[in-house]
CSV table of C-alpha atoms in Angstrom, one decimal:
chain,number,residue,atom,x,y,z
H,25,MET,CA,0.0,0.1,0.0
H,26,SER,CA,-5.0,11.8,-4.1
H,27,LEU,CA,-2.0,13.3,-2.3
H,28,ARG,CA,-2.6,15.5,0.9
H,29,THR,CA,-6.3,15.0,0.7
H,30,THR,CA,-8.9,15.1,3.4
H,31,ILE,CA,-9.7,11.6,4.7
H,32,VAL,CA,-12.5,10.2,2.8
H,33,ILE,CA,-14.9,7.5,3.8
H,34,ALA,CA,-14.7,5.3,0.7
H,35,LEU,CA,-17.9,3.3,1.3
H,36,ALA,CA,-18.6,3.8,-2.4
H,37,SER,CA,-15.5,1.7,-3.3
H,38,VAL,CA,-17.4,-1.5,-2.7
H,39,ALA,CA,-20.6,-1.0,-4.3
H,40,ALA,CA,-22.6,-3.5,-2.6
H,41,ASN,CA,-21.2,-2.0,0.7
H,42,ALA,CA,-22.6,1.4,0.6
H,43,LEU,CA,-24.5,2.8,3.6
H,44,PRO,CA,-28.3,3.5,3.2
H,45,VAL,CA,-29.0,6.4,0.9
H,46,GLN,CA,-32.0,7.7,2.6
H,47,ASN,CA,-31.8,10.4,5.1
H,48,GLU,CA,-31.2,7.9,8.0
H,49,VAL,CA,-28.9,9.1,10.7
H,50,ILE,CA,-26.7,6.4,12.1
H,51,ALA,CA,-25.7,7.4,15.7
H,52,CYS,CA,-22.3,6.4,17.4
H,53,PRO,CA,-23.2,4.2,20.4
H,54,ASP,CA,-21.2,4.0,23.5
H,55,VAL,CA,-20.3,0.2,22.7
H,56,VAL,CA,-19.7,-0.5,18.9
H,57,THR,CA,-20.4,-3.9,17.7
H,58,GLU,CA,-21.4,-3.3,14.0
H,59,PRO,CA,-19.0,-2.0,11.4
H,60,GLU,CA,-21.6,0.7,10.3
H,61,HIS,CA,-21.6,2.1,13.8
H,62,PHE,CA,-17.9,2.2,13.8
H,63,VAL,CA,-18.1,4.2,10.7
H,64,ALA,CA,-20.6,6.5,12.3
H,65,CYS,CA,-18.3,7.3,15.2
H,66,TYR,CA,-15.3,7.7,12.7
H,67,GLN,CA,-17.3,10.2,10.7
H,68,THR,CA,-18.4,12.2,13.8
H,69,ASN,CA,-15.1,12.1,15.5
H,70,GLN,CA,-16.3,10.2,18.6
H,71,MET,CA,-14.7,7.7,20.7
H,72,ALA,CA,-16.4,4.4,21.9
H,73,LYS,CA,-15.7,1.0,23.2
H,74,VAL,CA,-15.4,-1.6,20.5
H,75,MET,CA,-16.4,-5.2,20.7
H,76,GLY,CA,-16.2,-8.0,18.2
H,77,LEU,CA,-14.7,-6.1,15.2
H,78,SER,CA,-11.4,-6.4,13.4
H,79,GLY,CA,-9.6,-4.2,11.0
H,80,HIS,CA,-7.3,-5.0,8.1
H,81,PHE,CA,-5.5,-3.3,5.3
H,82,PRO,CA,-6.7,-5.7,2.4
H,83,PHE,CA,-4.8,-7.7,-0.3
H,84,THR,CA,-5.8,-7.0,-3.9
H,85,PHE,CA,-5.2,-9.8,-6.3
H,86,ASP,CA,-6.9,-10.9,-9.5
H,87,ASN,CA,-9.4,-7.9,-9.4
H,88,LYS,CA,-10.6,-9.2,-5.9
H,89,THR,CA,-10.2,-7.7,-2.5
H,90,PHE,CA,-9.1,-10.0,0.3
H,91,ILE,CA,-8.7,-9.9,3.9
H,92,GLY,CA,-5.4,-11.6,3.5
H,93,SER,CA,-1.8,-11.1,3.9
H,94,GLY,CA,1.5,-12.4,2.4
H,95,GLU,CA,4.6,-11.3,0.5
H,96,GLY,CA,4.1,-13.1,-2.7
H,97,SER,CA,1.9,-11.9,-5.7
H,98,ALA,CA,-1.1,-13.7,-4.1
H,99,PRO,CA,-2.3,-13.7,-0.4
H,100,GLY,CA,-1.4,-16.5,1.8
H,101,PRO,CA,-3.7,-18.5,3.9
H,102,LEU,CA,-3.8,-16.1,6.9
H,103,ALA,CA,-4.6,-12.3,7.3
H,104,PHE,CA,-2.7,-10.1,10.0
H,105,VAL,CA,-5.7,-8.0,11.5
H,106,ALA,CA,-6.1,-5.2,14.4
H,107,GLY,CA,-8.3,-6.0,17.1
H,108,ASP,CA,-10.8,-4.2,19.2
H,109,ASP,CA,-8.3,-2.2,21.2
H,110,SER,CA,-6.5,-1.1,18.1
H,111,LEU,CA,-9.9,0.2,16.5
H,112,GLU,CA,-10.6,2.1,19.9
H,113,THR,CA,-7.2,3.7,19.4
H,114,LEU,CA,-8.0,4.6,15.8
H,115,LEU,CA,-11.2,6.3,17.0
H,116,ARG,CA,-9.3,8.2,19.6
H,117,VAL,CA,-6.5,9.2,17.2
H,118,ASN,CA,-9.2,10.5,14.6
H,119,LYS,CA,-10.7,12.6,17.4
H,120,ASP,CA,-7.1,13.9,17.9
H,121,ARG,CA,-6.9,14.6,14.2
H,122,ALA,CA,-10.3,16.5,14.3
H,123,ASP,CA,-9.2,18.4,17.4
H,124,ALA,CA,-5.9,19.5,15.8
H,125,VAL,CA,-7.7,20.8,12.9
H,126,LYS,CA,-10.1,22.7,14.9
H,127,ASP,CA,-7.2,24.1,17.0
H,128,GLN,CA,-5.5,25.2,13.8
H,129,GLN,CA,-2.5,23.0,14.9
H,130,PHE,CA,-2.5,21.3,11.5
H,131,THR,CA,-4.4,21.7,8.2
H,132,GLU,CA,-7.0,19.3,7.1
H,133,ALA,CA,-4.5,17.6,4.7
H,134,GLU,CA,-1.7,17.6,7.3
H,135,ALA,CA,-4.0,16.1,9.9
H,136,GLY,CA,-5.2,13.5,7.5
H,137,TYR,CA,-1.9,11.9,6.5
H,138,ARG,CA,-0.7,12.2,10.2
H,139,LEU,CA,-3.6,10.0,10.9
H,140,THR,CA,-2.6,7.7,8.1
H,141,ALA,CA,0.8,7.4,9.6
H,142,ALA,CA,-0.5,6.7,13.1
H,143,MET,CA,-2.6,3.9,12.0
H,144,THR,CA,0.0,2.1,10.0
H,145,SER,CA,2.2,2.4,12.8
H,146,LEU,CA,-0.3,0.9,15.2
H,147,VAL,CA,-0.6,-2.2,13.0
H,148,GLY,CA,3.0,-2.8,12.4
H,149,PHE,CA,3.8,-1.3,9.1
H,150,PRO,CA,7.3,-0.2,8.5
H,151,ARG,CA,8.3,3.5,7.8
H,152,SER,CA,9.2,2.4,4.3
H,153,ALA,CA,5.7,1.8,3.6
H,154,VAL,CA,4.5,5.4,3.9
H,155,LEU,CA,7.6,6.8,2.0
H,156,SER,CA,7.1,6.7,-1.7
H,157,SER,CA,7.6,8.9,-4.8
H,158,GLN,CA,4.1,7.5,-6.0
H,159,PRO,CA,2.1,7.1,-3.0
H,160,ASN,CA,-1.3,5.5,-2.9
H,161,ASN,CA,-4.1,6.1,-0.5
H,162,PHE,CA,-4.6,3.3,2.0
H,163,THR,CA,-7.8,1.2,2.2
H,164,PHE,CA,-8.8,-0.1,5.5
H,165,VAL,CA,-11.6,-2.6,6.2
H,166,VAL,CA,-13.5,-2.9,9.4
H,167,PHE,CA,-15.4,-6.2,9.7
H,168,ARG,CA,-17.0,-8.4,12.1
H,169,SER,CA,-14.6,-10.7,13.5
H,170,SER,CA,-17.0,-13.8,13.4
H,171,ALA,CA,-17.8,-13.1,9.6
H,172,VAL,CA,-14.5,-14.8,8.4
H,173,PHE,CA,-15.2,-17.9,10.3
H,174,LYS,CA,-18.2,-19.2,8.2
H,175,SER,CA,-16.5,-22.3,6.8
H,176,SER,CA,-16.0,-25.5,9.0
H,177,SER,CA,-12.4,-25.8,7.7
H,178,ALA,CA,-11.5,-22.3,9.0
H,179,VAL,CA,-12.9,-23.2,12.4
H,180,SER,CA,-11.1,-26.5,12.7
H,181,MET,CA,-7.8,-25.1,11.9
H,182,PHE,CA,-8.2,-22.1,14.3
H,183,GLY,CA,-9.9,-24.1,17.1
H,184,SER,CA,-12.4,-21.4,17.5
H,185,GLU,CA,-14.4,-18.8,15.8
H,186,GLN,CA,-12.3,-15.9,17.1
H,187,PRO,CA,-9.0,-14.3,15.8
H,188,VAL,CA,-5.8,-16.0,17.2
H,189,VAL,CA,-2.6,-14.4,18.3
H,190,PRO,CA,0.1,-15.1,16.1
H,191,THR,CA,3.2,-16.9,17.4
H,192,PHE,CA,5.9,-19.3,15.9
H,193,SER,CA,4.1,-22.1,17.8
H,194,PHE,CA,0.7,-21.3,16.2
H,195,PHE,CA,2.5,-21.1,12.7
H,196,ALA,CA,3.9,-24.6,13.4
H,197,GLU,CA,0.5,-25.9,14.4
H,198,PHE,CA,-1.3,-24.2,11.6
H,199,VAL,CA,1.1,-25.9,9.0
H,200,LYS,CA,0.3,-29.3,10.8
H,201,SER,CA,-3.4,-28.8,10.8
H,202,SER,CA,-3.6,-27.6,7.1
H,203,SER,CA,-1.0,-29.9,5.5
H,204,GLY,CA,-0.2,-32.7,8.0
H,205,PHE,CA,3.5,-31.8,8.0
H,206,GLU,CA,5.1,-31.3,11.4
H,207,ILE,CA,7.6,-28.7,11.8
H,208,PRO,CA,10.5,-30.2,14.1
H,209,LEU,CA,10.0,-28.9,17.7
H,210,ASP,CA,13.7,-28.0,17.9
H,211,LEU,CA,13.3,-25.4,14.9
H,212,THR,CA,10.3,-23.7,16.4
H,213,ARG,CA,12.1,-23.7,19.8
H,214,ASP,CA,15.1,-22.0,18.2
H,215,LEU,CA,13.0,-19.4,16.7
H,216,VAL,CA,11.3,-18.7,20.1
H,217,ALA,CA,14.7,-18.5,21.9
H,218,ALA,CA,16.2,-16.2,19.3
H,219,TYR,CA,13.3,-13.7,19.8
H,220,ALA,CA,13.5,-14.1,23.6
H,221,GLU,CA,17.3,-13.1,23.5
H,222,GLN,CA,16.8,-10.4,21.1
H,223,PRO,CA,13.6,-8.6,21.8
H,224,ASN,CA,14.0,-6.1,19.0
H,225,PRO,CA,12.5,-8.2,16.1
H,226,MET,CA,14.7,-6.7,13.4
H,227,ALA,CA,17.9,-7.9,15.6
H,228,ALA,CA,16.0,-11.4,16.1
H,229,PHE,CA,15.3,-11.7,12.5
H,230,SER,CA,18.7,-10.9,11.5
H,231,LYS,CA,20.3,-13.4,13.8
H,232,VAL,CA,17.9,-16.1,12.6
H,233,THR,CA,18.2,-15.4,8.9
H,234,GLY,CA,22.0,-14.4,8.8
H,235,CYS,CA,21.1,-11.0,7.4
H,236,ASP,CA,23.0,-7.9,7.9
H,237,GLU,CA,21.1,-6.2,10.7
H,238,LYS,CA,22.1,-2.8,9.5
H,239,LYS,CA,20.5,-3.4,6.0
H,240,VAL,CA,17.4,-4.9,7.7
H,241,ARG,CA,16.9,-1.7,9.7
H,242,ALA,CA,17.6,0.3,6.5
H,243,LEU,CA,15.0,-1.7,4.7
H,244,GLU,CA,12.3,-1.2,7.3
H,245,TYR,CA,13.1,2.3,8.0
H,246,GLY,CA,13.0,3.3,4.4
H,247,VAL,CA,16.6,4.8,4.5
H,248,ARG,CA,17.3,6.6,1.3
H,249,LYS,CA,20.4,6.1,-0.9
H,250,SER,CA,21.7,9.5,0.0
H,251,PRO,CA,20.2,13.0,0.5
H,252,THR,CA,20.2,13.9,-3.2
H,253,ASP,CA,19.7,10.2,-4.6
H,254,PHE,CA,16.6,9.5,-2.6
H,255,ILE,CA,13.9,8.1,-5.1
H,256,GLU,CA,15.1,4.6,-4.4
H,257,ALA,CA,15.9,3.2,-0.9
H,258,LEU,CA,19.3,2.3,0.1
H,259,VAL,CA,18.1,-1.4,0.6
H,260,PRO,CA,14.9,-1.8,-1.5
H,261,ASP,CA,14.4,-5.4,-0.9
H,262,ILE,CA,15.1,-8.2,1.8
H,263,LEU,CA,17.1,-10.0,-0.9
H,264,ASP,CA,19.6,-7.1,-0.9
H,265,ALA,CA,20.2,-7.5,3.0
H,266,GLY,CA,23.0,-9.9,2.8
H,267,CYS,CA,20.9,-12.9,4.2
H,268,SER,CA,22.0,-16.6,4.5
H,269,GLU,CA,22.2,-18.7,1.3
H,270,LYS,CA,19.4,-20.9,2.6
H,271,PHE,CA,17.2,-17.9,3.2
H,272,TYR,CA,18.1,-16.3,-0.1
H,273,LYS,CA,17.5,-19.4,-2.0
H,274,VAL,CA,14.0,-20.2,-0.4
H,275,TYR,CA,12.7,-16.6,-0.4
H,276,LYS,CA,13.8,-15.9,-4.0
H,277,THR,CA,12.7,-19.2,-5.6
H,278,ALA,CA,9.2,-19.0,-3.8
H,279,ARG,CA,8.6,-15.4,-4.6
H,280,THR,CA,9.6,-16.0,-8.3
H,281,ALA,CA,7.3,-19.0,-8.3
H,282,SER,CA,4.6,-16.7,-6.8
H,283,ARG,CA,5.1,-14.1,-9.6
H,284,ASP,CA,5.0,-16.6,-12.4
H,285,TYR,CA,2.2,-18.8,-11.1
H,286,PRO,CA,0.5,-16.9,-8.5
H,287,LEU,CA,-2.6,-19.1,-8.2
H,288,ALA,CA,-0.2,-22.0,-7.2
H,289,LEU,CA,0.8,-20.0,-4.0
H,290,GLU,CA,-2.7,-18.7,-3.2
H,291,GLY,CA,-4.0,-19.4,0.3
H,292,GLU,CA,-3.3,-22.8,1.6
H,293,GLU,CA,-1.6,-23.6,-1.7
H,294,CYS,CA,1.5,-21.6,-0.3
H,295,VAL,CA,1.8,-23.9,2.6
H,296,THR,CA,1.5,-26.9,0.3
H,297,TYR,CA,4.3,-25.4,-2.0
H,298,PHE,CA,6.7,-25.2,1.0
H,299,VAL,CA,5.8,-28.3,2.4
H,300,GLU,CA,6.6,-30.2,-0.9
H,301,LYS,CA,9.8,-28.5,-1.2
H,302,PHE,CA,10.9,-29.4,2.3
H,303,LYS,CA,9.8,-33.0,1.7
H,304,ASN,CA,11.6,-33.3,-1.6
H,305,LEU,CA,14.6,-31.8,0.0
H,306,GLU,CA,14.6,-28.9,-2.6
H,307,PHE,CA,14.7,-26.6,0.5
H,308,ASP,CA,16.6,-27.5,3.5
H,309,LEU,CA,14.5,-27.4,6.6
H,310,ALA,CA,16.4,-25.2,9.0
H,311,ALA,CA,15.6,-22.1,11.1
H,312,ASP,CA,16.6,-19.6,8.3
H,313,SER,CA,14.6,-21.3,5.6
H,314,LEU,CA,11.5,-21.8,7.9
H,315,ARG,CA,11.7,-18.0,8.6
H,316,ALA,CA,11.6,-17.3,4.9
H,317,PHE,CA,8.5,-19.7,4.8
H,318,TYR,CA,6.7,-17.8,7.5
H,319,ALA,CA,7.7,-14.4,5.9
H,320,LEU,CA,6.4,-15.2,2.4
H,321,CYS,CA,3.3,-17.2,3.2
H,322,PHE,CA,2.1,-15.5,6.4
H,323,ASP,CA,3.6,-11.9,5.9
H,324,ALA,CA,5.7,-12.3,9.1
H,325,SER,CA,8.1,-9.6,8.0
H,326,PRO,CA,11.3,-8.7,10.0
H,327,LEU,CA,9.0,-6.5,12.2
H,328,PHE,CA,7.0,-9.5,13.4
H,329,THR,CA,7.9,-10.0,17.1
H,330,GLY,CA,6.3,-13.4,17.7
H,331,ASN,CA,4.6,-12.2,21.1
H,332,GLY,CA,1.3,-11.0,19.8
H,333,PHE,CA,2.3,-7.3,19.7
H,334,SER,CA,3.1,-5.1,16.7
H,335,PHE,CA,6.2,-3.1,16.1
H,336,SER,CA,6.8,-0.5,13.4
H,337,GLY,CA,9.8,1.5,14.3
H,338,MET,CA,7.7,4.8,14.3
H,339,VAL,CA,6.1,6.5,17.0
H,340,ASN,CA,3.5,4.6,19.1
H,341,ALA,CA,0.1,6.2,18.6
H,342,ASN,CA,-0.6,4.9,22.0
H,343,ASN,CA,1.8,7.0,23.8
H,344,GLU,CA,3.2,9.5,21.3
H,345,VAL,CA,6.6,9.2,22.9
H,346,ALA,CA,9.5,10.3,20.6
H,347,PHE,CA,10.9,6.9,19.2
H,348,ALA,CA,14.5,7.8,20.2
H,349,ALA,CA,13.3,8.3,23.9
H,350,THR,CA,11.3,5.2,24.0
H,351,THR,CA,11.7,2.0,26.1
H,352,PHE,CA,11.3,-1.3,24.1
H,353,SER,CA,8.0,-1.7,26.0
H,354,GLN,CA,6.8,1.6,24.6
H,355,GLN,CA,7.8,0.7,21.0
H,356,LEU,CA,5.3,-2.2,21.2
H,357,THR,CA,2.3,-0.7,19.6
H,358,SER,CA,-0.9,-2.8,20.0
H,359,ARG,CA,-2.0,-6.5,19.8
H,360,GLU,CA,-2.1,-8.2,16.5
H,361,PHE,CA,-4.1,-11.3,15.5
H,362,VAL,CA,-4.6,-13.5,12.5
H,363,VAL,CA,-7.8,-14.7,10.8
H,364,PRO,CA,-8.3,-17.0,7.7
H,365,LEU,CA,-7.9,-15.6,4.2
H,366,THR,CA,-11.4,-14.4,3.2
H,367,ASN,CA,-12.6,-12.8,-0.1
H,368,THR,CA,-14.7,-9.8,1.0
H,369,ALA,CA,-17.2,-10.7,-2.0
H,370,ASP,CA,-18.0,-13.8,0.3
H,371,LEU,CA,-19.0,-11.5,3.1
H,372,ASN,CA,-22.7,-9.9,3.6
H,373,SER,CA,-22.7,-6.2,2.8
H,374,ASP,CA,-23.5,-5.4,6.7
H,375,ASP,CA,-20.4,-7.6,7.6
H,376,PHE,CA,-17.9,-5.1,6.8
H,377,LYS,CA,-17.4,-1.4,5.8
H,378,VAL,CA,-14.4,0.4,4.2
H,379,LEU,CA,-12.4,3.4,5.1
H,380,THR,CA,-9.7,5.0,3.0
H,381,PHE,CA,-6.8,6.9,4.6
H,382,ALA,CA,-4.9,9.6,2.7
H,383,ALA,CA,-1.3,8.9,1.4
H,384,LEU,CA,1.5,10.8,2.8
H,385,PRO,CA,2.8,13.3,0.3
H,386,SER,CA,5.3,12.1,-2.2
H,387,ILE,CA,9.0,12.2,-1.4
H,388,VAL,CA,9.4,14.1,-4.7
H,389,THR,CA,7.0,16.9,-4.1
H,390,THR,CA,8.3,17.5,-0.6
H,391,ALA,CA,11.8,17.5,-1.5
H,392,LYS,CA,14.0,20.4,-0.6
H,393,VAL,CA,15.8,22.5,-3.3
H,394,ASP,CA,19.3,23.9,-2.5
H,395,PRO,CA,20.7,27.0,-3.9
H,396,SER,CA,22.0,25.2,-7.0
H,397,GLY,CA,18.6,23.7,-7.8
H,398,GLN,CA,19.5,20.2,-6.7
H,399,LYS,CA,16.6,18.2,-4.8
H,400,GLU,CA,17.3,16.7,-1.5
H,401,PHE,CA,15.2,14.3,0.5
H,402,ASN,CA,13.3,16.5,3.0
H,403,ARG,CA,14.0,14.4,6.2
H,404,GLU,CA,12.6,17.1,8.6
H,405,PHE,CA,9.1,16.9,6.8
H,406,TYR,CA,8.9,13.2,7.8
H,407,ALA,CA,10.2,13.8,11.2
H,408,PHE,CA,6.8,13.3,12.8
H,409,LEU,CA,7.2,9.6,12.1
H,410,GLU,CA,9.6,9.6,14.7
H,411,GLN,CA,8.6,12.5,16.8
H,412,GLY,CA,4.8,12.3,17.3
H,413,PHE,CA,1.8,12.3,15.2
H,414,PHE,CA,-0.5,14.5,17.3
H,415,PRO,CA,2.1,15.3,20.3
H,416,THR,CA,0.8,16.8,23.4
H,417,ALA,CA,2.6,18.4,26.4
H,418,ASN,CA,2.5,15.3,28.4
H,419,PRO,CA,3.0,12.1,26.5
H,420,VAL,CA,1.3,8.9,27.9
H,421,PRO,CA,4.0,7.0,29.8
């Protein structure tokens, strides 16, 4: 995942999902349990308790919109989603946005893209996701959590009709449930131990995969090549991060297959692809190759913590403490969950509603121009990603 626009409620983007056209006023209740009521609270800049809802930045593939995640061309079998508490934070930060405009702290456009950055940080997007020379708006789906558990297979694999906290143990159990293939216990233990010893997920990821940690950080933070050569990132791809041979081979081979034959790696087929490669010894089954599997199929990126909390490397919208001054606890943003891959076309119209968040301004249009006419990356413009979206005099501890 149009520049500097006021945040638009994009209900019309899914025709069958439009709100009633008659002059019906939908109120914001104290406790929100329906997607349309969440939208009502959002539109009127009100806060509320949220129960039974989830939120997700959807995956578009084959002209379809999925509640789904993955790093291939097609979505994998799972979708990382935000839970009730994250949606409550969204409503609070949206009120902060409205108050900031009212108090003339920011313009509508400035407050709009600050809200976008806050929400992407909350769900664990990297800074690099919002720095672009050709940015696009972000679509966000709010849906009934129970709506994605309509099939018996989804319920059996998850063991319930509720979103599940993603951990390395859950991934191993999911693979076993969906394919019958058992990940060796010692490999799961090695992953868990690495992340326990290195709480920062980028450090743990680098240790497991053999990647250069400095390059992984540059990739996730969106570091530019140089102040004047800033259109491209210094490290544009995980395959440029100096990872182990096993990780490189597994990730590159699978991603190429996903690009050339996307349907062959869609949904649970992604798990099947890797399982067959492991069984046939085409991929060595080791901690680094397993981590590549989880990254590509499940979207467990280098920012995945394995402990059920999101991490982004940006300011935490829950406390607004400048990132450089935070403890690790303050850097963990909000709880994250996973649900089964779901095509939104399979949901009822009242099961979900869609919001659109405005893109951050292009790194080209915000560039500084020196006296000689040379453009430079405007780091100061994007400093709010590290210093605060809607900072107050007394940040939350």
